[in-house]
Amino acid sequence: MPKLIVLPHQELCPDGDVIEAKIGDSICDTLLKNHIDIEHACDKVCACTTCHVIVREGFDTLPPSDDLEDDMLDKAWGLSPKSRLSCQSIIQNDDITIEIPKYTINLAKE
């Protein structure tokens, strides 16, 4: 079973975590099921950037992003070449290490 390794995040996961991940689940769903309350303002339909993560290891094991996700990511705070929307990133057979950025841009709140 693959593992989702979450690097420490000051508010959401101060000590980091290693989570047993289910193949076929999104990174976002895996985080939420394990009480890491990542924002997901659009209810996981790829219409915001609040669930943005940076995939530090295992980026190439995820299915590629589509044009809609790429367009949304262009609006994300702290964009990186290894950025993904966690709601669109489906876990496969391999371990993945992620960093949750310090800030999010929530257009619904602003």
mmCIF file of C-alpha atoms in Angstrom:
data_model
loop_
_atom_site.group_PDB
_atom_site.id
_atom_site.type_symbol
_atom_site.label_atom_id
_atom_site.label_comp_id
_atom_site.label_asym_id
_atom_site.label_seq_id
_atom_site.Cartn_x
_atom_site.Cartn_y
_atom_site.Cartn_z
ATOM 1 C CA MET A 1 0.000 0.000 0.000
ATOM 2 C CA PRO A 2 1.459 3.392 -0.935
ATOM 3 C CA LYS A 3 2.220 6.024 1.684
ATOM 4 C CA LEU A 4 1.452 9.731 1.615
ATOM 5 C CA ILE A 5 4.212 11.551 3.456
ATOM 6 C CA VAL A 6 3.110 15.007 4.606
ATOM 7 C CA LEU A 7 5.865 17.462 5.478
ATOM 8 C CA PRO A 8 5.243 19.605 8.566
ATOM 9 C CA HIS A 9 2.799 22.500 8.153
ATOM 10 C CA GLN A 10 2.558 24.969 11.022
ATOM 11 C CA GLU A 11 -1.249 24.866 11.312
ATOM 12 C CA LEU A 12 -2.547 21.758 9.548
ATOM 13 C CA CYS A 13 0.048 19.161 10.483
ATOM 14 C CA PRO A 14 2.768 20.592 12.763
ATOM 15 C CA ASP A 15 4.732 17.345 13.097
ATOM 16 C CA GLY A 16 4.177 16.054 9.575
ATOM 17 C CA ASP A 17 2.626 12.637 9.040
ATOM 18 C CA VAL A 18 2.964 9.350 7.177
ATOM 19 C CA ILE A 19 -0.403 8.058 5.987
ATOM 20 C CA GLU A 20 -1.408 4.747 4.452
ATOM 21 C CA ALA A 21 -2.945 5.803 1.136
ATOM 22 C CA LYS A 22 -5.533 4.001 -0.938
ATOM 23 C CA ILE A 23 -4.776 3.611 -4.638
ATOM 24 C CA GLY A 24 -7.346 5.591 -6.632
ATOM 25 C CA ASP A 25 -8.054 8.162 -3.910
ATOM 26 C CA SER A 26 -7.055 11.779 -4.356
ATOM 27 C CA ILE A 27 -4.398 13.343 -2.185
ATOM 28 C CA CYS A 28 -7.079 15.750 -0.890
ATOM 29 C CA ASP A 29 -9.437 12.949 0.166
ATOM 30 C CA THR A 30 -6.577 11.071 1.803
ATOM 31 C CA LEU A 31 -5.598 14.149 3.820
ATOM 32 C CA LEU A 32 -9.186 14.829 4.887
ATOM 33 C CA LYS A 33 -9.815 11.199 5.891
ATOM 34 C CA ASN A 34 -6.764 11.462 8.145
ATOM 35 C CA HIS A 35 -7.817 14.675 9.890
ATOM 36 C CA ILE A 36 -5.504 17.000 7.969
ATOM 37 C CA ASP A 37 -8.010 19.702 7.118
ATOM 38 C CA ILE A 38 -6.629 21.092 3.888
ATOM 39 C CA GLU A 39 -8.857 23.786 2.402
ATOM 40 C CA HIS A 40 -11.040 22.725 -0.512
ATOM 41 C CA ALA A 41 -13.346 25.693 -1.079
ATOM 42 C CA CYS A 42 -14.777 24.445 -4.397
ATOM 43 C CA ASP A 43 -15.692 21.062 -2.910
ATOM 44 C CA LYS A 44 -12.985 19.318 -4.961
ATOM 45 C CA VAL A 45 -14.229 20.169 -8.473
ATOM 46 C CA CYS A 46 -11.059 21.907 -9.757
ATOM 47 C CA ALA A 47 -12.555 25.399 -9.515
ATOM 48 C CA CYS A 48 -10.146 26.976 -6.994
ATOM 49 C CA THR A 49 -6.585 26.604 -5.723
ATOM 50 C CA THR A 50 -7.134 26.165 -1.987
ATOM 51 C CA CYS A 51 -6.017 22.499 -2.013
ATOM 52 C CA HIS A 52 -2.740 23.292 -3.802
ATOM 53 C CA VAL A 53 0.199 21.110 -2.745
ATOM 54 C CA ILE A 54 3.797 20.794 -3.863
ATOM 55 C CA VAL A 55 4.802 17.212 -4.614
ATOM 56 C CA ARG A 56 8.362 16.923 -3.311
ATOM 57 C CA GLU A 57 8.768 13.221 -4.190
ATOM 58 C CA GLY A 58 6.698 11.004 -6.467
ATOM 59 C CA PHE A 59 5.475 13.770 -8.805
ATOM 60 C CA ASP A 60 6.024 11.630 -11.904
ATOM 61 C CA THR A 61 3.976 8.761 -10.461
ATOM 62 C CA LEU A 62 0.771 10.845 -10.516
ATOM 63 C CA PRO A 63 -1.433 10.945 -13.608
ATOM 64 C CA PRO A 64 -0.656 14.125 -15.579
ATOM 65 C CA SER A 65 -2.616 17.291 -14.940
ATOM 66 C CA ASP A 66 -5.149 18.420 -17.528
ATOM 67 C CA ASP A 67 -5.600 21.902 -19.013
ATOM 68 C CA LEU A 68 -8.244 22.912 -16.446
ATOM 69 C CA GLU A 69 -5.984 22.032 -13.521
ATOM 70 C CA ASP A 70 -3.033 23.800 -15.163
ATOM 71 C CA ASP A 71 -5.146 26.930 -15.665
ATOM 72 C CA MET A 72 -6.224 26.899 -12.013
ATOM 73 C CA LEU A 73 -2.671 26.301 -10.783
ATOM 74 C CA ASP A 74 -1.554 29.485 -12.538
ATOM 75 C CA LYS A 75 -3.535 31.335 -9.830
ATOM 76 C CA ALA A 76 -2.043 29.452 -6.861
ATOM 77 C CA TRP A 77 0.128 31.110 -4.206
ATOM 78 C CA GLY A 78 3.703 29.785 -4.204
ATOM 79 C CA LEU A 79 3.410 27.962 -7.534
ATOM 80 C CA SER A 80 6.201 25.479 -8.210
ATOM 81 C CA PRO A 81 7.020 23.247 -11.206
ATOM 82 C CA LYS A 82 5.863 20.365 -8.985
ATOM 83 C CA SER A 83 2.585 21.973 -7.894
ATOM 84 C CA ARG A 84 -0.674 20.073 -8.151
ATOM 85 C CA LEU A 85 -4.227 20.494 -6.936
ATOM 86 C CA SER A 86 -4.604 17.754 -4.372
ATOM 87 C CA CYS A 87 -8.228 17.158 -5.388
ATOM 88 C CA GLN A 88 -7.075 16.231 -8.893
ATOM 89 C CA SER A 89 -4.005 14.184 -7.911
ATOM 90 C CA ILE A 90 -4.894 10.502 -7.810
ATOM 91 C CA ILE A 91 -2.630 8.200 -5.826
ATOM 92 C CA GLN A 92 -1.142 5.275 -7.712
ATOM 93 C CA ASN A 93 1.199 2.504 -6.512
ATOM 94 C CA ASP A 94 4.057 4.674 -5.274
ATOM 95 C CA ASP A 95 4.788 6.730 -2.168
ATOM 96 C CA ILE A 96 4.292 10.482 -2.482
ATOM 97 C CA THR A 97 5.792 13.259 -0.362
ATOM 98 C CA ILE A 98 3.904 16.554 -0.280
ATOM 99 C CA GLU A 99 4.290 19.993 1.169
ATOM 100 C CA ILE A 100 1.189 22.048 1.901
ATOM 101 C CA PRO A 101 2.040 25.690 1.135
ATOM 102 C CA LYS A 102 1.913 28.179 3.985
ATOM 103 C CA TYR A 103 -0.796 30.269 2.288
ATOM 104 C CA THR A 104 -3.746 29.700 -0.013
ATOM 105 C CA ILE A 105 -5.711 32.057 -2.203
ATOM 106 C CA ASN A 106 -9.405 31.672 -1.527
ATOM 107 C CA LEU A 107 -11.300 33.939 -3.898
ATOM 108 C CA ALA A 108 -14.566 33.012 -2.200
ATOM 109 C CA LYS A 109 -13.338 34.597 1.063
ATOM 110 C CA GLU A 110 -11.620 37.659 -0.398
#
